[in-house]
Amino acid sequence: MELLDPTNLVLSIIQEAWKRSLSTVHPDSSKLIPVPFRPAAFLPFTAPMVFLSLLSVKNLKSMILPQVSFYTYTTAFNIINGNASYNRQPYESILLGTGVIASSTFFGLLPRFLQLRFSLNNILTRKALPVVFLTQVSAVNVIASRSFEPSRGIEVMDKEGNVIGYSRKAGTKAVKDTATSRAVLFGTSAFIPEVFSYFFKRTQFFQQYPWSLWTLKLSCTILVMGLMVPVSFSIFPQTGQIQCSMLEKEIQSATQEPELFYNRGV
């Protein structure tokens, strides 16, 4: 059996992720994806929002707009790029999205509120708490905004592309995998710039040019996210596979295939 060179393997993964990022048509509905919510637009929209969401502030009001903007965009992105093979009405997506944006924004603001309310000045608490909340809330945001998929089921197909049925278990796996990849993306993208900023503040350069911290942190956030977006999109294949024995009994009885496929979404 021929072993792949690790460098070539990484390059092939990034190349495949880049091809996916250029996609403009939804694989389930065959409809054009709005330009701001295509995978290629994810980085330029979210990187500045992540940067602004992690800035230290003296009042809570200045954090509301960055948090609302960030979770409005990510919620819409998750709904639009999720699996669309099940039946749903436009008003259901609007109501669901509104609730998810409100709850995500609340929990996104919570660490800042705790810091201001209880004067949490410990370096670990002040820096780590927002990163932890951003990671967790981003993952839960995917689960909540795509909650119809586990409850209503998504299409599962055989290797020939024939639809066998709708599976709630496949929907659960699709959402769980996507939430995991999003946690890896935002967790890493928020953590590494904070580490760099911590050590940069101890340099002589920062003492002379304090304003340079913003430039470094923004550049670092964009760089890390630029590397992590294709990685996170490739952790799990967009066309997911699941053993038929793990699915509902009615689906198992409808096919002899040992493995079925579904669209995981982005």
CSV table of C-alpha atoms in Angstrom, one decimal:
chain,number,residue,atom,x,y,z
A,1,MET,CA,0.0,0.0,0.0
A,2,GLU,CA,1.5,3.4,-1.1
A,3,LEU,CA,1.9,5.9,1.7
A,4,LEU,CA,1.1,9.6,1.0
A,5,ASP,CA,3.7,12.2,1.7
A,6,PRO,CA,2.4,14.4,4.6
A,7,THR,CA,3.1,17.6,2.7
A,8,ASN,CA,1.2,16.4,-0.4
A,9,LEU,CA,-1.7,15.3,1.8
A,10,VAL,CA,-2.0,18.7,3.5
A,11,LEU,CA,-1.8,20.5,0.1
A,12,SER,CA,-4.4,18.2,-1.4
A,13,ILE,CA,-6.7,18.9,1.6
A,14,ILE,CA,-6.3,22.7,1.3
A,15,GLN,CA,-6.8,22.5,-2.5
A,16,GLU,CA,-10.0,20.5,-2.1
A,17,ALA,CA,-11.2,23.0,0.5
A,18,TRP,CA,-10.4,25.9,-1.8
A,19,LYS,CA,-12.5,24.3,-4.6
A,20,ARG,CA,-15.4,24.0,-2.2
A,21,SER,CA,-15.0,27.6,-1.2
A,22,LEU,CA,-15.6,28.6,-4.8
A,23,SER,CA,-18.9,26.9,-4.9
A,24,THR,CA,-21.9,29.1,-5.7
A,25,VAL,CA,-24.7,26.6,-5.9
A,26,HIS,CA,-26.3,24.8,-3.0
A,27,PRO,CA,-25.9,21.0,-3.5
A,28,ASP,CA,-29.4,20.2,-2.1
A,29,SER,CA,-31.6,22.9,-3.7
A,30,SER,CA,-29.5,23.8,-6.7
A,31,LYS,CA,-30.1,27.4,-6.0
A,32,LEU,CA,-27.5,30.1,-6.1
A,33,ILE,CA,-26.0,30.9,-2.7
A,34,PRO,CA,-26.1,34.7,-2.0
A,35,VAL,CA,-22.6,36.1,-2.5
A,36,PRO,CA,-22.1,37.3,1.2
A,37,PHE,CA,-22.9,33.8,2.4
A,38,ARG,CA,-20.7,31.7,0.0
A,39,PRO,CA,-17.8,29.9,1.7
A,40,ALA,CA,-15.3,32.1,-0.1
A,41,ALA,CA,-16.9,35.2,1.7
A,42,PHE,CA,-16.7,33.6,5.2
A,43,LEU,CA,-13.1,34.8,6.0
A,44,PRO,CA,-13.4,38.5,5.0
A,45,PHE,CA,-16.7,38.8,6.9
A,46,THR,CA,-15.9,36.9,10.1
A,47,ALA,CA,-12.2,37.8,10.7
A,48,PRO,CA,-12.8,41.5,11.5
A,49,MET,CA,-15.8,40.5,13.7
A,50,VAL,CA,-13.8,38.1,15.7
A,51,PHE,CA,-11.1,40.7,16.2
A,52,LEU,CA,-13.7,43.3,17.4
A,53,SER,CA,-15.5,40.8,19.6
A,54,LEU,CA,-12.3,40.1,21.6
A,55,LEU,CA,-11.2,43.7,22.2
A,56,SER,CA,-11.0,44.8,25.8
A,57,VAL,CA,-13.7,47.4,26.6
A,58,LYS,CA,-14.7,49.7,29.4
A,59,ASN,CA,-18.5,49.5,28.9
A,60,LEU,CA,-20.8,46.8,27.6
A,61,LYS,CA,-22.6,49.0,25.1
A,62,SER,CA,-19.5,49.1,22.8
A,63,MET,CA,-19.6,45.3,22.5
A,64,ILE,CA,-23.2,44.9,21.5
A,65,LEU,CA,-22.8,45.9,17.8
A,66,PRO,CA,-19.8,43.6,17.2
A,67,GLN,CA,-21.5,40.6,18.9
A,68,VAL,CA,-24.8,41.2,17.1
A,69,SER,CA,-23.1,41.5,13.7
A,70,PHE,CA,-21.0,38.4,14.3
A,71,TYR,CA,-23.8,36.1,15.3
A,72,THR,CA,-26.2,37.5,12.8
A,73,TYR,CA,-23.8,36.7,10.0
A,74,THR,CA,-22.8,33.2,11.3
A,75,THR,CA,-26.4,32.3,12.0
A,76,ALA,CA,-27.5,33.2,8.5
A,77,PHE,CA,-24.4,31.5,7.0
A,78,ASN,CA,-25.2,28.3,9.0
A,79,ILE,CA,-28.9,28.2,7.9
A,80,ILE,CA,-28.1,29.0,4.2
A,81,ASN,CA,-25.3,26.5,3.9
A,82,GLY,CA,-26.8,23.8,6.0
A,83,ASN,CA,-28.6,20.7,4.6
A,84,ALA,CA,-31.7,21.8,2.7
A,85,SER,CA,-33.2,18.5,1.7
A,86,TYR,CA,-36.0,18.6,4.2
A,87,ASN,CA,-39.2,20.7,4.0
A,88,ARG,CA,-39.2,24.1,5.7
A,89,GLN,CA,-41.1,27.3,5.3
A,90,PRO,CA,-39.2,30.7,5.0
A,91,TYR,CA,-40.9,32.0,8.1
A,92,GLU,CA,-39.6,29.1,10.1
A,93,SER,CA,-36.0,29.9,9.2
A,94,ILE,CA,-36.6,33.6,10.0
A,95,LEU,CA,-38.1,32.8,13.4
A,96,LEU,CA,-35.4,30.3,14.2
A,97,GLY,CA,-32.6,32.6,13.1
A,98,THR,CA,-34.0,35.5,15.2
A,99,GLY,CA,-34.1,33.4,18.3
A,100,VAL,CA,-30.6,32.0,17.7
A,101,ILE,CA,-29.1,35.5,17.1
A,102,ALA,CA,-30.6,36.8,20.3
A,103,SER,CA,-29.5,33.9,22.5
A,104,SER,CA,-26.0,33.8,20.9
A,105,THR,CA,-25.5,37.5,21.4
A,106,PHE,CA,-26.6,37.2,25.0
A,107,PHE,CA,-24.1,34.5,25.8
A,108,GLY,CA,-21.5,36.2,23.8
A,109,LEU,CA,-21.8,39.3,25.9
A,110,LEU,CA,-21.9,37.3,29.2
A,111,PRO,CA,-18.2,37.1,29.8
A,112,ARG,CA,-17.8,40.9,29.3
A,113,PHE,CA,-20.7,41.5,31.6
A,114,LEU,CA,-19.1,39.3,34.3
A,115,GLN,CA,-15.7,41.1,33.9
A,116,LEU,CA,-17.3,44.5,34.3
A,117,ARG,CA,-19.7,43.6,37.0
A,118,PHE,CA,-17.3,41.7,39.2
A,119,SER,CA,-14.1,43.5,38.2
A,120,LEU,CA,-12.3,40.3,37.1
A,121,ASN,CA,-8.8,41.5,36.6
A,122,ASN,CA,-7.0,38.2,36.6
A,123,ILE,CA,-5.1,37.8,33.4
A,124,LEU,CA,-6.3,34.3,32.9
A,125,THR,CA,-10.0,35.2,33.5
A,126,ARG,CA,-9.8,38.4,31.5
A,127,LYS,CA,-8.3,36.8,28.4
A,128,ALA,CA,-9.4,33.2,28.5
A,129,LEU,CA,-13.1,33.7,29.4
A,130,PRO,CA,-14.0,35.5,26.1
A,131,VAL,CA,-12.1,32.9,24.1
A,132,VAL,CA,-13.9,30.0,25.8
A,133,PHE,CA,-17.3,31.6,25.4
A,134,LEU,CA,-16.6,32.4,21.7
A,135,THR,CA,-15.6,28.8,21.0
A,136,GLN,CA,-18.6,27.3,22.8
A,137,VAL,CA,-21.2,29.7,21.6
A,138,SER,CA,-20.1,29.4,18.0
A,139,ALA,CA,-20.5,25.6,18.2
A,140,VAL,CA,-23.9,25.9,19.9
A,141,ASN,CA,-24.9,28.4,17.3
A,142,VAL,CA,-24.5,25.8,14.6
A,143,ILE,CA,-26.5,23.3,16.6
A,144,ALA,CA,-29.3,25.7,17.2
A,145,SER,CA,-29.5,27.3,13.8
A,146,ARG,CA,-29.6,23.9,12.1
A,147,SER,CA,-31.9,22.3,14.7
A,148,PHE,CA,-34.5,21.3,12.1
A,149,GLU,CA,-32.1,18.7,10.6
A,150,PRO,CA,-32.0,16.4,13.6
A,151,SER,CA,-35.7,16.9,14.3
A,152,ARG,CA,-37.0,16.4,10.7
A,153,GLY,CA,-34.3,14.3,9.1
A,154,ILE,CA,-32.2,14.8,6.0
A,155,GLU,CA,-31.9,12.8,2.8
A,156,VAL,CA,-29.7,9.8,2.8
A,157,MET,CA,-28.6,8.3,-0.5
A,158,ASP,CA,-26.9,5.2,-1.8
A,159,LYS,CA,-23.6,5.4,-3.8
A,160,GLU,CA,-25.6,5.9,-7.0
A,161,GLY,CA,-27.3,9.0,-5.7
A,162,ASN,CA,-30.7,7.4,-5.1
A,163,VAL,CA,-32.6,8.8,-2.1
A,164,ILE,CA,-33.4,6.1,0.4
A,165,GLY,CA,-35.2,8.2,2.9
A,166,TYR,CA,-35.0,10.9,5.6
A,167,SER,CA,-32.9,10.2,8.6
A,168,ARG,CA,-32.8,12.2,11.9
A,169,LYS,CA,-29.7,10.4,13.0
A,170,ALA,CA,-27.9,11.4,9.8
A,171,GLY,CA,-29.1,15.0,10.5
A,172,THR,CA,-27.7,14.8,14.0
A,173,LYS,CA,-24.3,13.6,12.8
A,174,ALA,CA,-24.2,16.3,10.1
A,175,VAL,CA,-24.9,19.1,12.6
A,176,LYS,CA,-22.5,17.7,15.3
A,177,ASP,CA,-19.6,17.4,12.8
A,178,THR,CA,-20.1,20.9,11.5
A,179,ALA,CA,-20.4,22.3,15.1
A,180,THR,CA,-17.1,20.6,16.0
A,181,SER,CA,-15.3,22.1,13.0
A,182,ARG,CA,-16.6,25.5,13.8
A,183,ALA,CA,-15.4,25.2,17.4
A,184,VAL,CA,-11.9,24.3,16.1
A,185,LEU,CA,-12.0,27.3,13.7
A,186,PHE,CA,-13.0,30.0,16.2
A,187,GLY,CA,-11.3,28.5,19.2
A,188,THR,CA,-7.9,28.5,17.4
A,189,SER,CA,-8.5,31.8,15.7
A,190,ALA,CA,-9.3,33.5,19.0
A,191,PHE,CA,-6.6,31.8,21.2
A,192,ILE,CA,-3.5,32.3,19.1
A,193,PRO,CA,-3.8,36.1,18.7
A,194,GLU,CA,-4.4,36.4,22.4
A,195,VAL,CA,-1.2,34.5,23.1
A,196,PHE,CA,0.8,36.6,20.7
A,197,SER,CA,-0.6,39.8,22.2
A,198,TYR,CA,0.3,38.6,25.7
A,199,PHE,CA,4.0,38.3,24.8
A,200,PHE,CA,4.0,41.3,22.5
A,201,LYS,CA,3.0,43.6,25.4
A,202,ARG,CA,6.2,42.7,27.1
A,203,THR,CA,8.5,43.9,24.3
A,204,GLN,CA,10.2,47.2,24.1
A,205,PHE,CA,8.6,47.9,20.7
A,206,PHE,CA,5.1,47.9,22.4
A,207,GLN,CA,6.3,50.3,25.1
A,208,GLN,CA,7.3,52.8,22.4
A,209,TYR,CA,4.3,52.2,20.0
A,210,PRO,CA,1.3,51.0,22.1
A,211,TRP,CA,-1.0,51.4,19.1
A,212,SER,CA,0.9,48.7,17.3
A,213,LEU,CA,-1.0,46.1,19.4
A,214,TRP,CA,-4.2,46.6,17.4
A,215,THR,CA,-2.3,46.1,14.1
A,216,LEU,CA,-0.6,43.0,15.3
A,217,LYS,CA,-3.7,41.4,16.7
A,218,LEU,CA,-5.8,42.2,13.6
A,219,SER,CA,-3.1,40.8,11.3
A,220,CYS,CA,-2.6,37.7,13.5
A,221,THR,CA,-6.4,37.1,13.6
A,222,ILE,CA,-6.7,37.3,9.8
A,223,LEU,CA,-3.6,35.2,9.2
A,224,VAL,CA,-4.7,32.4,11.6
A,225,MET,CA,-8.3,32.4,10.3
A,226,GLY,CA,-7.0,32.4,6.7
A,227,LEU,CA,-5.1,29.1,7.6
A,228,MET,CA,-7.9,27.6,9.7
A,229,VAL,CA,-10.9,28.2,7.5
A,230,PRO,CA,-9.8,25.7,4.8
A,231,VAL,CA,-8.7,23.3,7.6
A,232,SER,CA,-12.1,23.5,9.4
A,233,PHE,CA,-14.0,23.1,6.1
A,234,SER,CA,-12.0,19.9,5.4
A,235,ILE,CA,-12.0,18.2,8.9
A,236,PHE,CA,-15.2,16.4,7.8
A,237,PRO,CA,-16.1,15.8,4.1
A,238,GLN,CA,-19.0,17.7,2.8
A,239,THR,CA,-20.5,14.5,1.5
A,240,GLY,CA,-20.8,12.5,4.8
A,241,GLN,CA,-20.9,8.8,5.1
A,242,ILE,CA,-22.8,6.8,7.7
A,243,GLN,CA,-23.2,3.1,8.3
A,244,CYS,CA,-26.7,1.9,7.5
A,245,SER,CA,-26.9,-0.1,10.7
A,246,MET,CA,-26.7,3.3,12.6
A,247,LEU,CA,-29.8,4.6,11.0
A,248,GLU,CA,-33.5,4.2,11.6
A,249,LYS,CA,-35.1,0.7,11.1
A,250,GLU,CA,-37.3,1.9,8.2
A,251,ILE,CA,-34.2,3.0,6.3
A,252,GLN,CA,-32.3,-0.2,7.0
A,253,SER,CA,-35.3,-2.2,5.6
A,254,ALA,CA,-35.4,0.0,2.5
A,255,THR,CA,-31.9,-0.9,1.2
A,256,GLN,CA,-29.2,-3.5,1.3
A,257,GLU,CA,-26.4,-1.0,1.1
A,258,PRO,CA,-24.0,-1.2,4.1
A,259,GLU,CA,-23.2,2.6,3.9
A,260,LEU,CA,-25.2,5.6,2.9
A,261,PHE,CA,-24.3,9.2,2.1
A,262,TYR,CA,-25.7,12.7,3.0
A,263,ASN,CA,-24.8,16.3,2.5
A,264,ARG,CA,-23.2,17.6,5.7
A,265,GLY,CA,-23.3,21.2,4.7
A,266,VAL,CA,-20.6,23.8,5.5
